[in-house]
mmCIF file with all atom_site columns, C-alpha atoms in Angstrom:
data_model
loop_
_atom_site.group_PDB
_atom_site.id
_atom_site.type_symbol
_atom_site.label_atom_id
_atom_site.label_alt_id
_atom_site.label_comp_id
_atom_site.label_asym_id
_atom_site.label_entity_id
_atom_site.label_seq_id
_atom_site.pdbx_PDB_ins_code
_atom_site.Cartn_x
_atom_site.Cartn_y
_atom_site.Cartn_z
_atom_site.occupancy
_atom_site.B_iso_or_equiv
_atom_site.pdbx_formal_charge
_atom_site.auth_seq_id
_atom_site.auth_comp_id
_atom_site.auth_asym_id
_atom_site.auth_atom_id
_atom_site.pdbx_PDB_model_num
ATOM 1   C CA . MET A 1 1   ? 104.397 101.014 145.470 1.00 93.00 ? 1   MET A CA 1
ATOM 2   C CA . ARG A 1 2   ? 107.974 100.106 144.632 1.00 93.00 ? 2   ARG A CA 1
ATOM 3   C CA . GLU A 1 3   ? 111.218 101.207 146.497 1.00 95.00 ? 3   GLU A CA 1
ATOM 4   C CA . LEU A 1 4   ? 112.420 104.920 145.138 1.00 96.00 ? 4   LEU A CA 1
ATOM 5   C CA . THR A 1 5   ? 115.966 105.888 145.821 1.00 96.00 ? 5   THR A CA 1
ATOM 6   C CA . GLU A 1 6   ? 116.959 109.237 146.776 1.00 96.00 ? 6   GLU A CA 1
ATOM 7   C CA . PRO A 1 7   ? 117.684 110.390 143.183 1.00 97.00 ? 7   PRO A CA 1
ATOM 8   C CA . GLU A 1 8   ? 114.792 109.003 141.561 1.00 97.00 ? 8   GLU A CA 1
ATOM 9   C CA . ILE A 1 9   ? 112.795 110.983 144.296 1.00 98.00 ? 9   ILE A CA 1
ATOM 10  C CA . ARG A 1 10  ? 114.531 114.277 143.731 1.00 97.00 ? 10  ARG A CA 1
ATOM 11  C CA . ALA A 1 11  ? 114.492 114.100 139.616 1.00 97.00 ? 11  ALA A CA 1
ATOM 12  C CA . ALA A 1 12  ? 110.641 113.386 140.456 1.00 97.00 ? 12  ALA A CA 1
ATOM 13  C CA . PHE A 1 13  ? 109.485 117.002 141.452 1.00 97.00 ? 13  PHE A CA 1
ATOM 14  C CA . LEU A 1 14  ? 107.220 118.504 139.020 1.00 96.00 ? 14  LEU A CA 1
ATOM 15  C CA . ASN A 1 15  ? 106.808 122.056 140.632 1.00 96.00 ? 15  ASN A CA 1
ATOM 16  C CA . CYS A 1 16  ? 110.017 123.172 141.950 1.00 95.00 ? 16  CYS A CA 1
ATOM 17  C CA . SER A 1 17  ? 113.340 123.576 140.236 1.00 94.00 ? 17  SER A CA 1
ATOM 18  C CA . LYS A 1 18  ? 116.183 121.302 140.317 1.00 95.00 ? 18  LYS A CA 1
ATOM 19  C CA . GLY A 1 19  ? 118.220 123.096 142.749 1.00 96.00 ? 19  GLY A CA 1
ATOM 20  C CA . GLU A 1 20  ? 115.394 123.107 144.978 1.00 96.00 ? 20  GLU A CA 1
ATOM 21  C CA . ALA A 1 21  ? 114.692 119.533 144.713 1.00 97.00 ? 21  ALA A CA 1
ATOM 22  C CA . LYS A 1 22  ? 118.343 118.828 145.500 1.00 97.00 ? 22  LYS A CA 1
ATOM 23  C CA . ARG A 1 23  ? 118.049 120.823 148.875 1.00 96.00 ? 23  ARG A CA 1
ATOM 24  C CA . LEU A 1 24  ? 114.924 119.606 150.126 1.00 95.00 ? 24  LEU A CA 1
ATOM 25  C CA . ASN A 1 25  ? 114.799 117.326 153.231 1.00 94.00 ? 25  ASN A CA 1
ATOM 26  C CA . LEU A 1 26  ? 114.063 113.551 152.395 1.00 95.00 ? 26  LEU A CA 1
ATOM 27  C CA . PRO A 1 27  ? 112.820 111.146 155.189 1.00 94.00 ? 27  PRO A CA 1
ATOM 28  C CA . ARG A 1 28  ? 115.854 109.938 157.136 1.00 88.00 ? 28  ARG A CA 1
ATOM 29  C CA . GLU A 1 29  ? 115.030 106.124 156.531 1.00 91.00 ? 29  GLU A CA 1
ATOM 30  C CA . LEU A 1 30  ? 114.102 105.631 153.042 1.00 94.00 ? 30  LEU A CA 1
ATOM 31  C CA . ALA A 1 31  ? 115.018 102.106 153.191 1.00 91.00 ? 31  ALA A CA 1
ATOM 32  C CA . GLU A 1 32  ? 112.661 101.359 155.913 1.00 94.00 ? 32  GLU A CA 1
ATOM 33  C CA . GLN A 1 33  ? 109.556 102.951 154.712 1.00 95.00 ? 33  GLN A CA 1
ATOM 34  C CA . PRO A 1 34  ? 106.773 100.184 154.199 1.00 95.00 ? 34  PRO A CA 1
ATOM 35  C CA . TRP A 1 35  ? 106.913 100.744 150.494 1.00 96.00 ? 35  TRP A CA 1
ATOM 36  C CA . GLY A 1 36  ? 104.944 97.750  149.755 1.00 95.00 ? 36  GLY A CA 1
ATOM 37  C CA . GLU A 1 37  ? 101.919 99.072  151.506 1.00 96.00 ? 37  GLU A CA 1
ATOM 38  C CA . LEU A 1 38  ? 101.854 102.650 150.398 1.00 96.00 ? 38  LEU A CA 1
ATOM 39  C CA . ASP A 1 39  ? 100.392 104.176 147.179 1.00 96.00 ? 39  ASP A CA 1
ATOM 40  C CA . PHE A 1 40  ? 102.469 107.259 147.920 1.00 97.00 ? 40  PHE A CA 1
ATOM 41  C CA . LEU A 1 41  ? 104.968 108.549 150.362 1.00 97.00 ? 41  LEU A CA 1
ATOM 42  C CA . GLY A 1 42  ? 104.384 111.606 151.915 1.00 97.00 ? 42  GLY A CA 1
ATOM 43  C CA . TRP A 1 43  ? 106.296 113.518 154.529 1.00 96.00 ? 43  TRP A CA 1
ATOM 44  C CA . ARG A 1 44  ? 106.521 116.844 156.488 1.00 94.00 ? 44  ARG A CA 1
ATOM 45  C CA . ASP A 1 45  ? 109.658 118.810 156.513 1.00 93.00 ? 45  ASP A CA 1
ATOM 46  C CA . PRO A 1 46  ? 111.023 118.649 159.728 1.00 89.00 ? 46  PRO A CA 1
ATOM 47  C CA . GLN A 1 47  ? 112.556 121.922 159.635 1.00 91.00 ? 47  GLN A CA 1
ATOM 48  C CA . ALA A 1 48  ? 109.940 123.971 157.926 1.00 90.00 ? 48  ALA A CA 1
ATOM 49  C CA . PRO A 1 49  ? 106.721 122.521 159.335 1.00 85.00 ? 49  PRO A CA 1
ATOM 50  C CA . ASP A 1 50  ? 104.635 124.414 156.761 1.00 92.00 ? 50  ASP A CA 1
ATOM 51  C CA . ARG A 1 51  ? 106.185 122.459 153.943 1.00 95.00 ? 51  ARG A CA 1
ATOM 52  C CA . ALA A 1 52  ? 105.286 118.885 152.931 1.00 96.00 ? 52  ALA A CA 1
ATOM 53  C CA . TYR A 1 53  ? 106.434 116.489 150.293 1.00 98.00 ? 53  TYR A CA 1
ATOM 54  C CA . LEU A 1 54  ? 104.456 113.624 148.140 1.00 97.00 ? 54  LEU A CA 1
ATOM 55  C CA . VAL A 1 55  ? 106.135 110.916 145.776 1.00 98.00 ? 55  VAL A CA 1
ATOM 56  C CA . THR A 1 56  ? 104.162 108.637 143.772 1.00 97.00 ? 56  THR A CA 1
ATOM 57  C CA . ASP A 1 57  ? 104.604 106.259 140.808 1.00 95.00 ? 57  ASP A CA 1
ATOM 58  C CA . LEU A 1 58  ? 101.569 105.008 139.545 1.00 91.00 ? 58  LEU A CA 1
ATOM 59  C CA . GLY A 1 59  ? 102.867 103.510 136.266 1.00 89.00 ? 59  GLY A CA 1
ATOM 60  C CA . GLU A 1 60  ? 104.136 106.694 134.611 1.00 88.00 ? 60  GLU A CA 1
ATOM 61  C CA . GLY A 1 61  ? 107.339 106.945 136.342 1.00 94.00 ? 61  GLY A CA 1
ATOM 62  C CA . PRO A 1 62  ? 107.850 108.459 139.624 1.00 97.00 ? 62  PRO A CA 1
ATOM 63  C CA . GLN A 1 63  ? 106.159 111.871 140.079 1.00 97.00 ? 63  GLN A CA 1
ATOM 64  C CA . ALA A 1 64  ? 106.615 114.286 143.166 1.00 98.00 ? 64  ALA A CA 1
ATOM 65  C CA . VAL A 1 65  ? 105.310 117.585 144.020 1.00 98.00 ? 65  VAL A CA 1
ATOM 66  C CA . VAL A 1 66  ? 106.192 120.446 146.908 1.00 97.00 ? 66  VAL A CA 1
ATOM 67  C CA . LEU A 1 67  ? 103.132 120.937 148.940 1.00 97.00 ? 67  LEU A CA 1
ATOM 68  C CA . ARG A 1 68  ? 102.849 123.843 151.867 1.00 95.00 ? 68  ARG A CA 1
ATOM 69  C CA . SER A 1 69  ? 100.156 124.418 154.611 1.00 88.00 ? 69  SER A CA 1
ATOM 70  C CA . SER A 1 70  ? 99.773  126.433 157.317 1.00 64.00 ? 70  SER A CA 1
ATOM 71  C CA . SER A 1 71  ? 101.962 125.866 160.218 1.00 53.00 ? 71  SER A CA 1
ATOM 72  C CA . GLY A 1 72  ? 99.488  124.978 162.985 1.00 52.00 ? 72  GLY A CA 1
ATOM 73  C CA . SER A 1 73  ? 96.576  123.045 163.365 1.00 49.00 ? 73  SER A CA 1
ATOM 74  C CA . TRP A 1 74  ? 93.923  125.423 162.285 1.00 50.00 ? 74  TRP A CA 1
ATOM 75  C CA . GLN A 1 75  ? 90.877  123.329 162.574 1.00 54.00 ? 75  GLN A CA 1
ATOM 76  C CA . ALA A 1 76  ? 89.491  120.650 165.384 1.00 61.00 ? 76  ALA A CA 1
ATOM 77  C CA . ARG A 1 77  ? 86.156  119.743 163.545 1.00 71.00 ? 77  ARG A CA 1
ATOM 78  C CA . ARG A 1 78  ? 85.719  116.840 161.761 1.00 78.00 ? 78  ARG A CA 1
ATOM 79  C CA . SER A 1 79  ? 86.633  116.875 158.095 1.00 88.00 ? 79  SER A CA 1
ATOM 80  C CA . ILE A 1 80  ? 87.596  114.079 155.122 1.00 92.00 ? 80  ILE A CA 1
ATOM 81  C CA . CYS A 1 81  ? 90.910  114.003 153.410 1.00 95.00 ? 81  CYS A CA 1
ATOM 82  C CA . SER A 1 82  ? 90.251  114.157 149.577 1.00 96.00 ? 82  SER A CA 1
ATOM 83  C CA . LEU A 1 83  ? 92.468  111.529 148.335 1.00 97.00 ? 83  LEU A CA 1
ATOM 84  C CA . CYS A 1 84  ? 91.856  108.495 150.612 1.00 96.00 ? 84  CYS A CA 1
ATOM 85  C CA . VAL A 1 85  ? 88.322  109.821 152.027 1.00 94.00 ? 85  VAL A CA 1
ATOM 86  C CA . THR A 1 86  ? 89.231  109.239 155.337 1.00 93.00 ? 86  THR A CA 1
ATOM 87  C CA . THR A 1 87  ? 87.693  111.295 158.326 1.00 91.00 ? 87  THR A CA 1
ATOM 88  C CA . HIS A 1 88  ? 89.376  112.632 160.863 1.00 87.00 ? 88  HIS A CA 1
ATOM 89  C CA . THR A 1 89  ? 89.045  115.210 163.919 1.00 81.00 ? 89  THR A CA 1
ATOM 90  C CA . GLY A 1 90  ? 91.651  117.839 163.239 1.00 78.00 ? 90  GLY A CA 1
ATOM 91  C CA . GLY A 1 91  ? 93.766  115.781 161.095 1.00 88.00 ? 91  GLY A CA 1
ATOM 92  C CA . VAL A 1 92  ? 93.099  117.066 157.582 1.00 91.00 ? 92  VAL A CA 1
ATOM 93  C CA . SER A 1 93  ? 94.808  120.133 156.230 1.00 91.00 ? 93  SER A CA 1
ATOM 94  C CA . LEU A 1 94  ? 94.671  122.046 153.097 1.00 93.00 ? 94  LEU A CA 1
ATOM 95  C CA . LEU A 1 95  ? 97.844  121.601 151.313 1.00 95.00 ? 95  LEU A CA 1
ATOM 96  C CA . VAL A 1 96  ? 98.861  123.480 148.148 1.00 95.00 ? 96  VAL A CA 1
ATOM 97  C CA . ALA A 1 97  ? 101.024 123.021 145.529 1.00 96.00 ? 97  ALA A CA 1
ATOM 98  C CA . PRO A 1 98  ? 102.203 125.394 142.879 1.00 95.00 ? 98  PRO A CA 1
ATOM 99  C CA . LEU A 1 99  ? 101.391 124.478 139.416 1.00 96.00 ? 99  LEU A CA 1
ATOM 100 C CA . ALA A 1 100 ? 104.540 123.235 137.335 1.00 94.00 ? 100 ALA A CA 1
ATOM 101 C CA . GLY A 1 101 ? 106.125 125.276 135.008 1.00 92.00 ? 101 GLY A CA 1
ATOM 102 C CA . PRO A 1 102 ? 105.465 128.917 134.139 1.00 91.00 ? 102 PRO A CA 1
ATOM 103 C CA . ALA A 1 103 ? 102.171 128.662 135.583 1.00 92.00 ? 103 ALA A CA 1
ATOM 104 C CA . GLY A 1 104 ? 103.646 127.910 139.326 1.00 91.00 ? 104 GLY A CA 1
ATOM 105 C CA . ARG A 1 105 ? 106.730 130.519 138.763 1.00 90.00 ? 105 ARG A CA 1
ATOM 106 C CA . GLN A 1 106 ? 103.622 132.979 138.376 1.00 92.00 ? 106 GLN A CA 1
ATOM 107 C CA . GLY A 1 107 ? 102.455 132.021 141.475 1.00 91.00 ? 107 GLY A CA 1
ATOM 108 C CA . ASN A 1 108 ? 99.535  129.677 140.421 1.00 93.00 ? 108 ASN A CA 1
ATOM 109 C CA . SER A 1 109 ? 98.445  126.751 142.610 1.00 94.00 ? 109 SER A CA 1
ATOM 110 C CA . VAL A 1 110 ? 95.941  124.022 143.473 1.00 95.00 ? 110 VAL A CA 1
ATOM 111 C CA . GLY A 1 111 ? 95.097  122.660 146.651 1.00 93.00 ? 111 GLY A CA 1
ATOM 112 C CA . ALA A 1 112 ? 93.167  119.623 148.478 1.00 94.00 ? 112 ALA A CA 1
ATOM 113 C CA . TYR A 1 113 ? 92.361  118.733 151.778 1.00 94.00 ? 113 TYR A CA 1
ATOM 114 C CA . MET A 1 114 ? 94.509  115.875 152.669 1.00 95.00 ? 114 MET A CA 1
ATOM 115 C CA . CYS A 1 115 ? 95.550  113.700 155.711 1.00 94.00 ? 115 CYS A CA 1
ATOM 116 C CA . SER A 1 116 ? 97.913  116.086 157.544 1.00 92.00 ? 116 SER A CA 1
ATOM 117 C CA . ASP A 1 117 ? 100.395 113.011 158.117 1.00 93.00 ? 117 ASP A CA 1
ATOM 118 C CA . LEU A 1 118 ? 100.071 112.178 154.275 1.00 96.00 ? 118 LEU A CA 1
ATOM 119 C CA . ALA A 1 119 ? 99.675  108.619 155.590 1.00 95.00 ? 119 ALA A CA 1
ATOM 120 C CA . CYS A 1 120 ? 96.362  108.006 153.180 1.00 96.00 ? 120 CYS A CA 1
ATOM 121 C CA . SER A 1 121 ? 97.948  104.378 152.251 1.00 96.00 ? 121 SER A CA 1
ATOM 122 C CA . LEU A 1 122 ? 97.770  103.446 155.851 1.00 95.00 ? 122 LEU A CA 1
ATOM 123 C CA . TYR A 1 123 ? 94.362  104.910 156.607 1.00 94.00 ? 123 TYR A CA 1
ATOM 124 C CA . VAL A 1 124 ? 92.658  102.677 153.617 1.00 94.00 ? 124 VAL A CA 1
ATOM 125 C CA . ARG A 1 125 ? 94.502  99.532  154.478 1.00 94.00 ? 125 ARG A CA 1
ATOM 126 C CA . GLY A 1 126 ? 93.525  99.743  158.106 1.00 91.00 ? 126 GLY A CA 1
ATOM 127 C CA . LEU A 1 127 ? 96.935  99.913  159.315 1.00 93.00 ? 127 LEU A CA 1
ATOM 128 C CA . ARG A 1 128 ? 96.593  103.208 161.158 1.00 91.00 ? 128 ARG A CA 1
ATOM 129 C CA . GLU A 1 129 ? 93.110  104.367 162.572 1.00 88.00 ? 129 GLU A CA 1
ATOM 130 C CA . THR A 1 130 ? 91.696  108.162 163.119 1.00 83.00 ? 130 THR A CA 1
ATOM 131 C CA . GLY A 1 131 ? 89.487  107.089 165.978 1.00 73.00 ? 131 GLY A CA 1
ATOM 132 C CA . THR A 1 132 ? 86.578  108.334 163.746 1.00 73.00 ? 132 THR A CA 1
ATOM 133 C CA . LYS A 1 133 ? 85.352  105.848 161.374 1.00 73.00 ? 133 LYS A CA 1
ATOM 134 C CA . MET A 1 134 ? 82.993  106.130 158.506 1.00 77.00 ? 134 MET A CA 1
ATOM 135 C CA . HIS A 1 135 ? 80.954  103.101 157.294 1.00 81.00 ? 135 HIS A CA 1
ATOM 136 C CA . GLU A 1 136 ? 81.402  102.334 153.710 1.00 87.00 ? 136 GLU A CA 1
ATOM 137 C CA . SER A 1 137 ? 80.505  99.518  151.273 1.00 92.00 ? 137 SER A CA 1
ATOM 138 C CA . LEU A 1 138 ? 83.779  99.638  149.317 1.00 94.00 ? 138 LEU A CA 1
ATOM 139 C CA . THR A 1 139 ? 86.284  96.733  149.507 1.00 95.00 ? 139 THR A CA 1
ATOM 140 C CA . GLN A 1 140 ? 89.646  97.802  150.916 1.00 94.00 ? 140 GLN A CA 1
ATOM 141 C CA . GLN A 1 141 ? 91.070  97.408  147.028 1.00 97.00 ? 141 GLN A CA 1
ATOM 142 C CA . GLN A 1 142 ? 88.173  99.843  145.875 1.00 97.00 ? 142 GLN A CA 1
ATOM 143 C CA . ARG A 1 143 ? 89.308  102.280 148.925 1.00 96.00 ? 143 ARG A CA 1
ATOM 144 C CA . ILE A 1 144 ? 92.954  101.810 147.618 1.00 97.00 ? 144 ILE A CA 1
ATOM 145 C CA . ASP A 1 145 ? 92.007  102.291 143.885 1.00 97.00 ? 145 ASP A CA 1
ATOM 146 C CA . ARG A 1 146 ? 89.741  105.440 144.832 1.00 97.00 ? 146 ARG A CA 1
ATOM 147 C CA . THR A 1 147 ? 92.995  106.673 146.709 1.00 97.00 ? 147 THR A CA 1
ATOM 148 C CA . ARG A 1 148 ? 94.983  106.344 143.942 1.00 97.00 ? 148 ARG A CA 1
ATOM 149 C CA . ASP A 1 149 ? 92.586  108.052 141.047 1.00 97.00 ? 149 ASP A CA 1
ATOM 150 C CA . ASN A 1 150 ? 92.170  111.063 143.553 1.00 97.00 ? 150 ASN A CA 1
ATOM 151 C CA . LEU A 1 151 ? 95.933  111.299 143.612 1.00 97.00 ? 151 LEU A CA 1
ATOM 152 C CA . ALA A 1 152 ? 96.433  110.810 140.091 1.00 96.00 ? 152 ALA A CA 1
ATOM 153 C CA . ALA A 1 153 ? 93.950  113.545 139.667 1.00 96.00 ? 153 ALA A CA 1
ATOM 154 C CA . PHE A 1 154 ? 95.587  115.937 141.674 1.00 96.00 ? 154 PHE A CA 1
ATOM 155 C CA . LEU A 1 155 ? 98.822  115.435 140.074 1.00 96.00 ? 155 LEU A CA 1
ATOM 156 C CA . ALA A 1 156 ? 97.093  116.279 136.712 1.00 95.00 ? 156 ALA A CA 1
ATOM 157 C CA . LYS A 1 157 ? 96.070  119.404 137.989 1.00 95.00 ? 157 LYS A CA 1
ATOM 158 C CA . VAL A 1 158 ? 99.546  120.112 139.157 1.00 96.00 ? 158 VAL A CA 1
ATOM 159 C CA . ARG A 1 159 ? 101.195 118.983 135.801 1.00 93.00 ? 159 ARG A CA 1
ATOM 160 C CA . ALA A 1 160 ? 98.379  121.426 134.224 1.00 87.00 ? 160 ALA A CA 1
ATOM 161 C CA . GLY A 1 161 ? 100.619 124.241 134.394 1.00 72.00 ? 161 GLY A CA 1
ATOM 162 C CA . THR A 1 162 ? 103.127 122.476 131.901 1.00 59.00 ? 162 THR A CA 1
ATOM 163 C CA . PRO A 1 163 ? 102.407 122.780 128.246 1.00 51.00 ? 163 PRO A CA 1
ATOM 164 C CA . VAL A 1 164 ? 101.961 119.578 126.732 1.00 46.00 ? 164 VAL A CA 1
ATOM 165 C CA . GLY A 1 165 ? 103.948 118.953 123.741 1.00 37.00 ? 165 GLY A CA 1
#
């Protein structure tokens, strides 16, 4: 993923107002992020632990979404992230994104089970370990492609709230 600037990230949000995007907390060290190893940049809001954010550029320009979750670690059993298909014990959360446009303003949303730390890109590249390893016959590039495809499908669901035209 190419390095994104603060203005690019703030302008990329699909499911919040420009004012909300302007006020949300971005990671402090954007320039120090491992951009070359990321399929998306995901972070938790340090001032609101139930809020998370995700931004990516899958070839259609930057796209970002606001996510929310339960504030605590609510499960300690083994779970699988729906984006990167990494197995965790207690490290997967249900993250919910309001739909874009009028549907989201009416309270409609879409959710997915994701790595709680939003470090999917690092897990599929073997740069971070969960302690639980599931054997797969896919190559690393195939796992990266699958993660990007799953992310694109999730973003398409979020965008589904916006009229096409």
